[in-house]
Coordinates of C-alpha atoms in Angstrom, one line a residue:
Chain A
M1 CA 31.3 -20.0 21.9
S2 CA 29.6 -17.9 24.5
F3 CA 26.3 -18.7 26.2
L4 CA 24.6 -15.6 24.6
S5 CA 25.7 -16.6 21.1
I6 CA 24.2 -20.1 21.5
I7 CA 20.9 -18.4 22.6
D8 CA 21.2 -16.1 19.6
I9 CA 21.6 -19.1 17.2
L10 CA 18.7 -20.9 18.7
G11 CA 16.5 -17.9 18.5
T12 CA 17.5 -17.3 14.9
F13 CA 16.7 -20.9 14.0
A14 CA 13.3 -20.8 15.8
F15 CA 12.2 -17.6 14.1
A16 CA 13.6 -18.6 10.7
V17 CA 11.5 -21.8 10.9
S18 CA 8.4 -19.8 11.9
G19 CA 9.0 -17.5 9.0
A20 CA 9.4 -20.4 6.6
F21 CA 6.2 -22.1 7.8
S22 CA 4.2 -18.8 7.4
A23 CA 5.6 -18.4 3.9
M24 CA 4.8 -22.0 3.0
E25 CA 1.2 -21.6 4.3
K26 CA 0.9 -18.8 1.7
K27 CA 2.4 -20.9 -1.1
L28 CA 5.4 -18.7 -1.7
D29 CA 8.2 -20.2 -3.9
P30 CA 11.4 -21.4 -2.3
F31 CA 13.2 -18.1 -2.7
G32 CA 10.2 -16.3 -1.0
V33 CA 10.4 -18.9 1.8
I34 CA 14.1 -18.1 2.4
I35 CA 13.4 -14.3 2.3
L36 CA 10.6 -14.7 4.8
S37 CA 12.8 -16.8 7.1
F38 CA 15.5 -14.2 6.8
V39 CA 13.2 -11.2 7.6
T40 CA 11.6 -13.0 10.5
A41 CA 14.9 -14.0 12.0
I42 CA 16.8 -10.7 11.7
G43 CA 13.9 -8.2 11.8
G44 CA 13.9 -7.6 15.5
G45 CA 17.6 -7.4 16.0
T46 CA 18.1 -5.2 13.0
L47 CA 15.5 -2.6 14.2
R48 CA 17.1 -2.7 17.6
D49 CA 20.6 -2.1 16.2
V50 CA 19.4 0.6 13.9
L51 CA 17.6 2.4 16.7
I52 CA 20.6 2.3 19.0
G53 CA 23.1 3.1 16.2
D54 CA 25.1 -0.1 16.5
T55 CA 25.9 -0.5 12.8
P56 CA 26.7 -2.3 10.6
V57 CA 23.8 -4.3 12.1
A58 CA 24.6 -7.7 13.6
W59 CA 23.9 -10.0 10.6
L60 CA 26.2 -8.0 8.3
R61 CA 29.0 -8.7 10.7
N62 CA 28.3 -12.3 11.5
G63 CA 28.1 -14.8 8.6
T64 CA 26.8 -17.6 10.9
T65 CA 23.4 -15.9 11.1
T66 CA 22.9 -16.1 7.4
L67 CA 24.0 -19.8 7.3
V68 CA 21.7 -20.7 10.1
I69 CA 18.7 -19.0 8.5
I70 CA 19.2 -20.7 5.1
A71 CA 19.7 -24.1 6.8
A72 CA 16.5 -23.5 8.8
A73 CA 14.5 -22.6 5.7
I74 CA 15.8 -25.6 3.7
V75 CA 15.1 -28.0 6.6
T76 CA 11.6 -26.7 7.0
M77 CA 10.9 -27.0 3.2
L78 CA 12.2 -30.6 3.1
F79 CA 10.6 -31.9 6.2
D80 CA 7.2 -30.1 6.3
K81 CA 5.4 -33.3 5.2
F82 CA 6.2 -34.9 8.5
L83 CA 4.9 -31.9 10.4
K84 CA 1.2 -32.2 9.9
R85 CA 0.0 -29.7 12.4
F86 CA 1.5 -26.5 11.0
S87 CA -0.2 -24.1 13.3
I88 CA 1.0 -25.7 16.6
T89 CA 4.6 -26.2 15.3
L90 CA 4.6 -22.6 14.1
F91 CA 3.3 -21.4 17.5
L92 CA 5.9 -23.3 19.5
F93 CA 8.8 -22.0 17.3
D94 CA 7.4 -18.5 17.6
A95 CA 7.1 -18.8 21.4
F96 CA 10.8 -19.9 21.7
G97 CA 12.0 -17.2 19.3
L98 CA 10.1 -14.6 21.4
G99 CA 11.7 -15.8 24.6
L100 CA 15.3 -16.2 23.2
F101 CA 15.3 -12.9 21.4
T102 CA 13.7 -10.9 24.3
L103 CA 16.6 -11.9 26.5
I104 CA 19.2 -11.1 23.8
G105 CA 17.7 -7.6 23.5
V106 CA 17.5 -6.9 27.3
E107 CA 21.1 -8.1 27.7
K108 CA 22.3 -5.7 24.9
G109 CA 20.5 -2.8 26.6
L110 CA 22.3 -3.7 29.9
Q111 CA 25.7 -3.8 28.2
L112 CA 25.0 -0.3 26.8
Q113 CA 23.9 0.8 30.3
F114 CA 20.4 2.0 29.3
S115 CA 17.8 2.4 32.0
P116 CA 15.7 -0.7 33.0
G117 CA 12.6 0.5 31.1
I118 CA 14.6 1.0 27.9
C119 CA 16.3 -2.4 28.3
V120 CA 12.9 -4.1 28.5
A121 CA 11.7 -2.1 25.4
L122 CA 14.8 -3.2 23.5
G123 CA 14.0 -6.8 24.5
T124 CA 10.4 -6.5 23.3
I125 CA 11.5 -4.9 20.0
T126 CA 14.1 -7.7 19.4
G127 CA 11.6 -10.4 20.3
S128 CA 8.5 -9.2 18.4
F129 CA 9.5 -7.0 15.5
G130 CA 10.7 -9.9 13.3
G131 CA 7.2 -11.5 13.6
V132 CA 5.5 -8.2 12.9
T133 CA 7.5 -7.8 9.7
R134 CA 6.7 -11.4 8.7
D135 CA 3.0 -10.8 9.2
V136 CA 2.9 -7.5 7.4
L137 CA 4.8 -8.9 4.4
L138 CA 2.3 -11.8 4.2
N139 CA -0.7 -9.5 4.7
N140 CA -1.7 -11.2 7.9
V141 CA -2.8 -9.1 10.9
P142 CA 0.3 -9.0 13.1
L143 CA 0.1 -11.6 15.9
V144 CA 1.1 -8.8 18.3
F145 CA -2.1 -6.9 17.6
R146 CA -4.4 -9.9 17.8
K147 CA -6.5 -10.3 20.9
E148 CA -4.3 -12.7 22.8
I149 CA -1.5 -11.5 25.0
Y150 CA 1.8 -11.4 23.1
A151 CA 4.1 -8.4 23.6
S152 CA 3.1 -8.2 27.2
V153 CA 4.6 -11.6 27.8
S154 CA 7.9 -10.4 26.4
I155 CA 7.7 -7.3 28.7
L156 CA 7.0 -9.5 31.7
G157 CA 9.8 -11.9 30.8
G158 CA 12.2 -9.0 30.5
L159 CA 11.2 -7.6 33.9
L160 CA 11.6 -11.0 35.4
Y161 CA 15.1 -11.2 34.1
L162 CA 16.1 -7.8 35.6
L163 CA 14.5 -8.8 38.9
L164 CA 16.4 -12.1 39.0
L165 CA 19.7 -10.3 38.3
R166 CA 18.8 -7.8 41.1
V167 CA 18.6 -10.7 43.6
D168 CA 22.1 -11.8 42.4
M169 CA 21.1 -14.9 40.5
L170 CA 23.7 -16.1 38.0
S171 CA 23.0 -14.5 34.7
H172 CA 22.9 -17.8 32.8
L173 CA 20.4 -19.3 35.1
A174 CA 18.3 -16.1 35.1
T175 CA 18.3 -16.2 31.3
I176 CA 17.1 -19.8 31.1
I177 CA 14.3 -19.2 33.7
S178 CA 13.1 -16.1 31.9
I179 CA 13.0 -17.8 28.5
L180 CA 11.1 -20.7 29.9
F181 CA 8.7 -18.3 31.7
I182 CA 8.0 -16.6 28.4
V183 CA 7.4 -19.9 26.5
A184 CA 5.2 -21.3 29.3
F185 CA 3.2 -18.0 29.6
R186 CA 2.6 -18.0 25.8
I187 CA 1.4 -21.6 26.0
V188 CA -1.0 -20.8 28.9
V189 CA -2.2 -17.7 27.0
V190 CA -3.1 -19.6 23.9
R191 CA -4.3 -22.7 25.7
Y192 CA -6.8 -20.7 27.8
K193 CA -7.4 -17.9 25.4
L194 CA -6.3 -15.2 27.8
A195 CA -6.8 -11.7 26.6
L196 CA -6.4 -8.2 28.1
P197 CA -9.6 -6.6 29.3
K198 CA -10.8 -3.5 27.4
F199 CA -11.8 -0.4 29.5
Y200 CA -13.7 1.2 26.7
Chain B
M1 CA 31.5 12.9 -13.0
S2 CA 32.4 9.3 -12.2
F3 CA 31.1 6.2 -13.9
L4 CA 29.3 5.0 -10.8
S5 CA 27.5 8.3 -10.3
I6 CA 26.2 8.1 -13.9
I7 CA 24.9 4.6 -13.1
D8 CA 23.4 5.9 -9.9
I9 CA 21.5 8.7 -11.7
L10 CA 20.2 6.4 -14.4
G11 CA 19.0 3.9 -11.8
T12 CA 17.4 6.7 -9.8
F13 CA 15.6 7.9 -12.9
A14 CA 14.4 4.4 -13.9
F15 CA 13.0 3.6 -10.5
A16 CA 11.5 7.1 -10.1
V17 CA 9.6 6.5 -13.4
S18 CA 8.5 3.1 -12.3
G19 CA 7.2 4.6 -9.0
A20 CA 5.4 7.3 -10.8
F21 CA 3.7 4.8 -13.2
S22 CA 2.5 2.6 -10.4
A23 CA 1.1 5.7 -8.5
M24 CA -0.7 6.9 -11.6
E25 CA -2.2 3.5 -12.2
K26 CA -3.7 3.8 -8.7
K27 CA -5.0 7.4 -9.5
L28 CA -2.9 9.2 -6.8
D29 CA -2.7 13.0 -7.0
P30 CA 0.5 14.6 -8.3
F31 CA 2.0 15.0 -4.8
G32 CA 1.4 11.3 -4.2
V33 CA 3.0 10.5 -7.5
I34 CA 6.1 12.4 -6.5
I35 CA 6.3 10.7 -3.1
L36 CA 6.0 7.3 -4.7
S37 CA 8.7 8.2 -7.2
F38 CA 10.9 9.3 -4.3
V39 CA 10.3 6.2 -2.2
T40 CA 10.8 3.8 -5.1
A41 CA 14.1 5.5 -6.1
I42 CA 15.7 6.0 -2.7
G43 CA 14.2 3.1 -0.7
G44 CA 16.8 0.5 -1.6
G45 CA 19.9 2.7 -1.1
T46 CA 18.4 4.2 2.1
L47 CA 17.9 0.8 3.7
R48 CA 21.4 -0.3 2.6
D49 CA 23.0 2.9 4.1
V50 CA 21.0 2.6 7.4
L51 CA 22.0 -1.1 7.8
I52 CA 25.7 -0.4 7.3
G53 CA 25.5 2.8 9.3
D54 CA 26.6 5.1 6.5
T55 CA 24.6 8.1 7.6
P56 CA 23.3 10.7 6.8
V57 CA 22.0 8.5 4.0
A58 CA 23.0 9.3 0.4
W59 CA 20.0 11.3 -0.7
L60 CA 20.4 13.7 2.2
R61 CA 23.9 14.5 1.2
N62 CA 23.4 14.7 -2.6
G63 CA 20.9 17.2 -3.9
T64 CA 21.1 15.8 -7.4
T65 CA 19.1 12.7 -6.5
T66 CA 16.1 14.8 -5.4
L67 CA 16.2 16.8 -8.6
V68 CA 16.4 13.8 -10.8
I69 CA 13.4 12.2 -9.0
I70 CA 11.2 15.2 -9.2
A71 CA 12.1 15.6 -12.9
A72 CA 11.4 12.0 -13.6
A73 CA 8.0 12.2 -11.9
I74 CA 7.0 15.3 -13.8
V75 CA 8.1 13.9 -17.1
T76 CA 6.1 10.8 -16.5
M77 CA 3.0 12.7 -15.5
L78 CA 3.2 14.9 -18.6
F79 CA 4.0 12.3 -21.2
D80 CA 2.0 9.3 -20.0
K81 CA -0.6 9.8 -22.7
F82 CA 2.0 8.8 -25.3
L83 CA 2.9 5.7 -23.3
K84 CA -0.1 3.5 -23.9
R85 CA 1.3 0.3 -22.7
F86 CA 1.9 1.1 -19.0
S87 CA 2.7 -2.4 -17.9
I88 CA 5.5 -3.0 -20.4
T89 CA 7.1 0.4 -19.9
L90 CA 6.9 0.0 -16.1
F91 CA 8.4 -3.5 -16.5
L92 CA 11.4 -2.2 -18.5
F93 CA 12.1 0.7 -16.2
D94 CA 11.9 -1.6 -13.2
A95 CA 14.3 -4.1 -14.9
F96 CA 16.9 -1.4 -15.6
G97 CA 16.5 0.0 -12.1
L98 CA 17.1 -3.4 -10.7
G99 CA 20.2 -3.9 -12.7
L100 CA 21.7 -0.5 -12.1
F101 CA 21.1 -0.4 -8.4
T102 CA 22.2 -4.0 -7.8
L103 CA 25.6 -3.1 -9.2
I104 CA 25.8 0.1 -7.1
G105 CA 25.0 -1.9 -3.9
V106 CA 27.6 -4.6 -4.7
E107 CA 30.2 -2.0 -5.4
K108 CA 29.5 -0.2 -2.1
G109 CA 29.9 -3.5 -0.3
L110 CA 33.3 -4.0 -2.0
Q111 CA 34.5 -0.6 -1.0
L112 CA 33.7 -1.4 2.6
Q113 CA 35.5 -4.7 2.3
F114 CA 32.5 -6.9 3.2
S115 CA 32.6 -10.6 2.3
P116 CA 31.3 -11.6 -1.2
G117 CA 28.1 -12.9 0.2
I118 CA 27.3 -9.7 2.1
C119 CA 28.2 -7.6 -1.0
V120 CA 25.7 -9.6 -3.1
A121 CA 23.1 -9.2 -0.3
L122 CA 23.7 -5.4 -0.3
G123 CA 23.2 -5.4 -4.0
T124 CA 20.0 -7.2 -3.8
I125 CA 18.7 -4.9 -1.0
T126 CA 19.7 -1.8 -3.0
G127 CA 18.1 -3.2 -6.1
S128 CA 14.8 -4.6 -4.8
F129 CA 13.8 -2.8 -1.6
G130 CA 12.6 0.4 -3.4
G131 CA 10.2 -1.6 -5.4
V132 CA 9.0 -3.6 -2.3
T133 CA 8.3 -0.3 -0.6
R134 CA 6.5 1.0 -3.7
D135 CA 4.3 -2.1 -3.8
V136 CA 3.6 -2.2 0.0
L137 CA 2.5 1.5 0.0
L138 CA 0.2 0.9 -2.9
N139 CA -1.2 -2.3 -1.4
N140 CA 0.1 -4.4 -4.2
V141 CA 1.7 -7.8 -3.5
P142 CA 5.4 -7.0 -3.8
L143 CA 6.8 -8.0 -7.2
V144 CA 9.6 -9.8 -5.4
F145 CA 7.1 -12.2 -3.8
R146 CA 5.2 -13.0 -7.0
K147 CA 5.8 -16.2 -8.7
E148 CA 8.2 -15.0 -11.3
I149 CA 11.9 -14.9 -10.6
Y150 CA 13.0 -11.4 -9.4
A151 CA 15.4 -11.1 -6.5
S152 CA 17.2 -14.2 -7.7
V153 CA 18.1 -12.4 -10.9
S154 CA 19.7 -9.6 -8.8
I155 CA 21.6 -12.2 -6.8
L156 CA 22.9 -13.9 -10.0
G157 CA 23.8 -10.5 -11.5
G158 CA 25.8 -9.6 -8.4
L159 CA 27.6 -12.9 -8.5
L160 CA 28.4 -12.5 -12.2
Y161 CA 30.0 -9.1 -11.4
L162 CA 32.2 -10.5 -8.6
L163 CA 33.2 -13.3 -11.0
L164 CA 34.1 -10.9 -13.8
L165 CA 36.2 -8.8 -11.4
R166 CA 38.0 -12.0 -10.2
V167 CA 39.0 -12.8 -13.8
D168 CA 40.5 -9.3 -14.0
M169 CA 38.0 -7.7 -16.3
L170 CA 37.9 -3.9 -16.1
S171 CA 35.4 -2.8 -13.5
H172 CA 33.4 -0.6 -15.9
L173 CA 33.0 -3.3 -18.5
A174 CA 32.1 -5.8 -15.8
T175 CA 29.4 -3.4 -14.5
I176 CA 27.9 -2.9 -18.0
I177 CA 27.8 -6.6 -18.7
S178 CA 26.2 -7.5 -15.4
I179 CA 23.5 -4.8 -15.8
L180 CA 22.7 -6.0 -19.2
F181 CA 22.6 -9.6 -17.9
I182 CA 20.1 -8.6 -15.3
V183 CA 17.8 -6.8 -17.7
A184 CA 18.0 -9.6 -20.3
F185 CA 17.3 -12.2 -17.7
R186 CA 14.3 -10.3 -16.4
I187 CA 13.0 -10.0 -20.0
V188 CA 13.4 -13.8 -20.5
V189 CA 11.8 -14.6 -17.1
V190 CA 8.7 -12.5 -17.9
R191 CA 8.5 -13.5 -21.6
Y192 CA 8.6 -17.2 -20.9
K193 CA 7.0 -17.0 -17.4
L194 CA 9.9 -18.7 -15.7
A195 CA 9.3 -19.6 -12.0
L196 CA 11.2 -21.4 -9.4
P197 CA 10.0 -24.9 -8.7
K198 CA 8.4 -25.7 -5.3
F199 CA 9.6 -28.7 -3.3
Y200 CA 6.6 -28.9 -1.0
Chain C
M1 CA 12.9 23.6 29.9
S2 CA 13.5 25.0 26.5
F3 CA 10.8 26.2 24.1
L4 CA 11.6 23.4 21.6
S5 CA 11.2 20.7 24.2
I6 CA 7.8 22.1 25.1
I7 CA 6.8 21.9 21.5
D8 CA 8.1 18.4 21.3
I9 CA 6.1 17.3 24.3
L10 CA 2.9 18.9 22.9
G11 CA 3.4 17.2 19.5
T12 CA 4.1 13.8 21.2
F13 CA 0.9 14.1 23.2
A14 CA -1.1 15.2 20.2
F15 CA 0.1 12.3 18.0
A16 CA -0.1 9.8 20.9
V17 CA -3.8 10.7 21.3
S18 CA -4.4 10.4 17.6
G19 CA -2.8 7.0 17.6
A20 CA -4.9 5.9 20.5
F21 CA -8.1 7.1 18.9
S22 CA -7.3 5.2 15.7
A23 CA -6.5 2.0 17.6
M24 CA -9.7 2.3 19.6
E25 CA -11.8 2.7 16.5
K26 CA -10.3 -0.6 15.4
K27 CA -11.1 -2.2 18.8
L28 CA -7.6 -3.1 19.7
D29 CA -6.9 -4.1 23.3
P30 CA -5.3 -1.6 25.8
F31 CA -1.8 -2.9 25.0
G32 CA -2.4 -2.4 21.3
V33 CA -3.7 1.1 22.0
I34 CA -0.5 2.0 23.8
I35 CA 1.7 0.5 21.0
L36 CA -0.2 2.5 18.4
S37 CA 0.1 5.7 20.5
F38 CA 3.8 5.0 20.7
V39 CA 4.4 4.3 17.1
T40 CA 2.4 7.3 15.9
A41 CA 4.2 9.6 18.3
I42 CA 7.8 8.5 17.7
G43 CA 7.6 7.2 14.1
G44 CA 8.4 10.5 12.4
G45 CA 11.3 11.5 14.7
T46 CA 12.7 8.0 14.7
L47 CA 12.9 7.8 10.9
R48 CA 14.4 11.3 10.8
D49 CA 17.1 10.4 13.4
V50 CA 17.9 7.1 11.7
L51 CA 18.2 8.8 8.3
I52 CA 20.6 11.4 9.6
G53 CA 22.5 9.0 11.8
D54 CA 21.6 10.7 15.1
T55 CA 21.5 7.5 17.2
P56 CA 20.5 6.3 19.7
V57 CA 17.2 7.8 18.5
A58 CA 15.6 10.5 20.6
W59 CA 13.1 8.5 22.6
L60 CA 15.8 6.0 23.8
R61 CA 17.7 8.9 25.3
N62 CA 14.7 10.8 26.8
G63 CA 12.4 9.0 29.3
T64 CA 9.9 11.9 29.2
T65 CA 8.7 10.9 25.8
T66 CA 7.7 7.4 26.9
L67 CA 5.9 8.7 30.0
V68 CA 4.0 11.4 27.9
I69 CA 2.9 8.7 25.4
I70 CA 1.7 6.3 28.0
A71 CA -0.2 9.1 29.9
A72 CA -1.8 10.2 26.6
A73 CA -2.9 6.7 25.7
I74 CA -4.4 6.1 29.2
V75 CA -6.2 9.4 29.3
T76 CA -7.6 8.7 25.9
M77 CA -8.9 5.3 26.9
L78 CA -10.5 6.6 30.1
F79 CA -12.2 9.7 28.7
D80 CA -13.3 8.6 25.3
K81 CA -16.9 8.3 26.4
F82 CA -17.0 12.1 26.7
L83 CA -15.5 12.5 23.2
K84 CA -18.4 11.5 21.0
R85 CA -17.1 12.8 17.8
F86 CA -14.0 10.7 17.3
S87 CA -13.3 11.7 13.8
I88 CA -13.2 15.5 14.5
T89 CA -11.1 15.1 17.7
L90 CA -8.7 12.8 15.9
F91 CA -8.4 15.2 13.0
L92 CA -7.6 18.1 15.3
F93 CA -5.0 16.3 17.3
D94 CA -3.5 15.0 14.0
A95 CA -3.3 18.6 12.6
F96 CA -1.6 19.9 15.7
G97 CA 0.8 17.0 15.7
L98 CA 1.7 17.7 12.1
G99 CA 2.3 21.3 12.8
L100 CA 4.4 20.8 15.9
F101 CA 6.5 18.0 14.6
T102 CA 7.1 19.7 11.2
L103 CA 8.7 22.6 13.0
I104 CA 10.8 20.2 15.2
G105 CA 12.2 18.5 12.1
V106 CA 13.0 21.7 10.2
E107 CA 14.8 23.1 13.3
K108 CA 16.9 19.9 13.7
G109 CA 17.9 20.2 10.0
L110 CA 18.9 23.8 10.6
Q111 CA 21.0 22.8 13.6
L112 CA 22.8 20.3 11.4
Q113 CA 23.3 22.9 8.7
F114 CA 21.5 21.0 6.0
S115 CA 20.3 22.9 2.9
P116 CA 16.8 24.5 3.1
G117 CA 15.3 21.8 0.9
I118 CA 16.6 19.0 3.1
C119 CA 15.4 20.9 6.2
V120 CA 11.9 21.0 4.8
A121 CA 12.1 17.4 3.9
L122 CA 13.2 16.4 7.4
G123 CA 10.2 18.5 8.8
T124 CA 7.8 16.7 6.5
I125 CA 9.2 13.3 7.4
T126 CA 9.0 14.1 11.2
G127 CA 5.5 15.4 10.8
S128 CA 4.0 12.8 8.6
F129 CA 5.7 9.5 9.0
G130 CA 4.3 8.7 12.4
G131 CA 0.8 8.9 10.9
V132 CA 1.8 6.8 7.9
T133 CA 3.0 4.1 10.2
R134 CA -0.2 4.3 12.3
D135 CA -2.3 3.9 9.1
V136 CA -0.2 1.1 7.6
L137 CA -0.3 -0.9 10.9
L138 CA -4.1 -0.5 11.1
N139 CA -4.6 -1.4 7.4
N140 CA -6.0 2.1 6.6
V141 CA -4.9 3.9 3.4
P142 CA -2.3 6.4 4.7
L143 CA -3.9 9.8 5.3
V144 CA -1.0 11.3 3.4
F145 CA -2.1 9.4 0.2
R146 CA -5.8 10.3 0.4
K147 CA -7.1 12.9 -1.9
E148 CA -7.0 15.9 0.4
I149 CA -3.8 17.9 0.8
Y150 CA -1.7 16.7 3.7
A151 CA 2.1 16.5 3.3
S152 CA 1.9 19.6 1.1
V153 CA 0.7 21.6 4.1
S154 CA 3.7 20.4 6.1
I155 CA 6.0 21.5 3.2
L156 CA 4.4 24.9 3.0
G157 CA 4.6 25.3 6.8
G158 CA 8.3 24.4 6.7
L159 CA 9.0 26.9 3.9
L160 CA 7.0 29.6 5.7
Y161 CA 9.2 29.1 8.8
L162 CA 12.4 29.4 6.8
L163 CA 11.0 32.5 5.2
L164 CA 10.1 34.1 8.5
L165 CA 13.6 33.4 9.9
R166 CA 15.1 35.0 6.8
V167 CA 13.3 38.2 7.5
D168 CA 14.8 38.1 11.0
M169 CA 11.6 37.3 12.9
L170 CA 12.3 35.8 16.4
S171 CA 12.5 32.1 16.1
H172 CA 9.9 31.4 18.8
L173 CA 7.4 33.7 17.1
A174 CA 8.1 32.2 13.7
T175 CA 7.6 28.7 15.2
I176 CA 4.2 29.6 16.6
I177 CA 3.0 31.3 13.4
S178 CA 4.1 28.4 11.2
I179 CA 2.4 25.8 13.5
L180 CA -0.9 27.8 13.5
F181 CA -0.6 28.2 9.7
I182 CA -0.3 24.4 9.3
V183 CA -3.3 23.7 11.6
A184 CA -5.4 26.4 10.0
F185 CA -4.5 25.2 6.5
R186 CA -5.4 21.6 7.4
I187 CA -8.8 22.8 8.8
V188 CA -9.5 24.8 5.6
V189 CA -8.4 21.8 3.4
V190 CA -10.8 19.4 5.2
R191 CA -13.6 21.9 5.6
Y192 CA -13.7 22.8 1.9
K193 CA -12.4 19.4 0.6
L194 CA -9.5 20.9 -1.2
A195 CA -7.5 18.6 -3.3
L196 CA -4.6 18.8 -5.8
P197 CA -5.6 18.8 -9.4
K198 CA -4.5 15.9 -11.5
F199 CA -2.8 16.5 -14.9
Y200 CA -3.3 13.0 -16.2

C-alpha cells in the first residue's frame, strides 16, 4: 500500500468523522449521518476529479473509500457518548482532513503536470469542498466563509509543499511537514481568533 | 422504443411534475416552474453521468427528455386547479420517480460492469439527487434528510433488483417488481410514519 | 487574440466584479470576496464544460482567467468607496456578464454541432449559473428565481443570435447586437418591473 493511499484513507476517515459529528449535532437519523459522512469525505476529491475530467471519479473505482466512510460513521455514532466536547473533536478532525486532502490534491495536480498555481488550487478544492458541501446541506454557513482563516491555510500549506519539493526534500517528508503545518496553523488560527483584515 | 427508454420517459415525467408542483407551491413564475421541473427531472441522471464520465450527459444527447419535461410542466400548470390535494399528488409522483430512476441507475451501473454496491449507489443517486436539488433550490429541507425513510427505500429496491436478476428472473419483470416495491414501500413509510431508530 | 476570447475576458471581469460586490455587501473578508468573484465568474462555464465533457474545464487550462478574476476582485475592494450605489453597479455588471457569457455558451454549442435548442440551453447555463451559485452561497434567493425576467432574456438573446447567423450576418456583428439586446432588455425589465404572468 503506497504512502499516498495511506494519507488518502486517513483523510477520508477524518472528514467522514467530521461529517458524522455535524449530522449528529443536527439530530439526523443514522442514514442521514452516513450520507453526510460520505458527502464530506468524497466531496472535495469528487469535484476535483470532475473538473479535471478524471472519471469515473475516485470513489467509484475504489471500494475501500466507501468501507472506510461507513466504518467511520458507525464508530462515530457508537462512541459519541465518550466524546463530550463535540466542537473541539470536530475541529481537530476537520483540521487533519484539510491537511491530508490538500496534499492529495496538490500531488494529483503535479502528476498531471499542471502549473504550480493550478496544483495549489486543486489542493484547496480537494481539502475544502467536502466541508463546504457538508455545511450547505446542513444549512450552516460554510466554515470557509466564516471570519477565521481556513482556505488560506490550505493554500499556504500547498505552497509550502511545492517549496519543499523545490529544495529537493524527500516527497514523503515534505508531505508530512506540510500536513502538520496546516493542522498547527488551523489550531493557532482558532486559538487566537486570527482573521484576515478587511480593506473596505 | 426499448423498455428502458419507456421507463426513463415515465420517470422524467413523474419527477418533472413533482418539480412543477413544488415550484407552484412556492409561487414561482411559469419560467421558474419549468426550470424546477427540469432540474428535478434531470438532476439525478446528470450527476450520475458526470460522476462516471459519460458525457455529454444524457439530456444533451436526447431531445425527447426536454420535450417531456416542458410538456409535464405545462400540463401541471394548466390542470393544477383540479388537483386539490397537492401534497398527496406530489408524494405519489415523487415515489414513482424514485422507483423508475433507481432502476435506470442500477441498470446503467450493470452495463458498465461496476460492482453491485456501486450499481446500487448509482441507482440511489439517480433516484434521489433530482429531488435533493429541487428541495435545495426552493429552500426546503431535502426530503432525503427528513425523518421518514427515503433513500433507504431506493437502496433496498436496487438490492431487490440485483437479487431478482441473480435468480434468473427476466430483466423486464424484475424491473417492474422492483419499481412497485419502491412505490409501495414509500406509501407504507409515509402512511405509518416509519422512521429509522437513532442509536445516539 | 481572438474576438471570442476578448468577449470571454470582459464577461469574466463583469461577473467577477458582480461576485465581489455581493460578497462585500455581506461583509465577507478579502479571501471570501475573491472566492465569490471566482465562483461567480467561472460557475457557468464550468457547469457547461462538465456537462458536455470538455475537461479539464476552461479555467484550469487558461491562466488568464484566474488573473482577471483576482484583479477584478482587488479593484472592486479598493475602489468601492467611489461606487456609492452598489445595487445599480452590481446590476449593470451582472447584465453585461449575462450577455457576454450567453453568447460564449451558444458559440461553444455551435462549434460542437449541437442542435439549436441545446445551443441556447448551453448559453443560458453559461450566462446564469455563475450568478445562481453566487446567490446560493450567500444565502440569497437566486436572481434567476425572483419575479423579474432573467433567464428568459438570456434565452431570447441566444435565439436572436442564431437568427442573425441564419440571415448571414457576420458572426462578430451578430454577437455584439445580441449582447447589447440582452443588456438593454435587462435594463428595461428592471426599470419597468416586467414580470412573467402566472397562469395559476
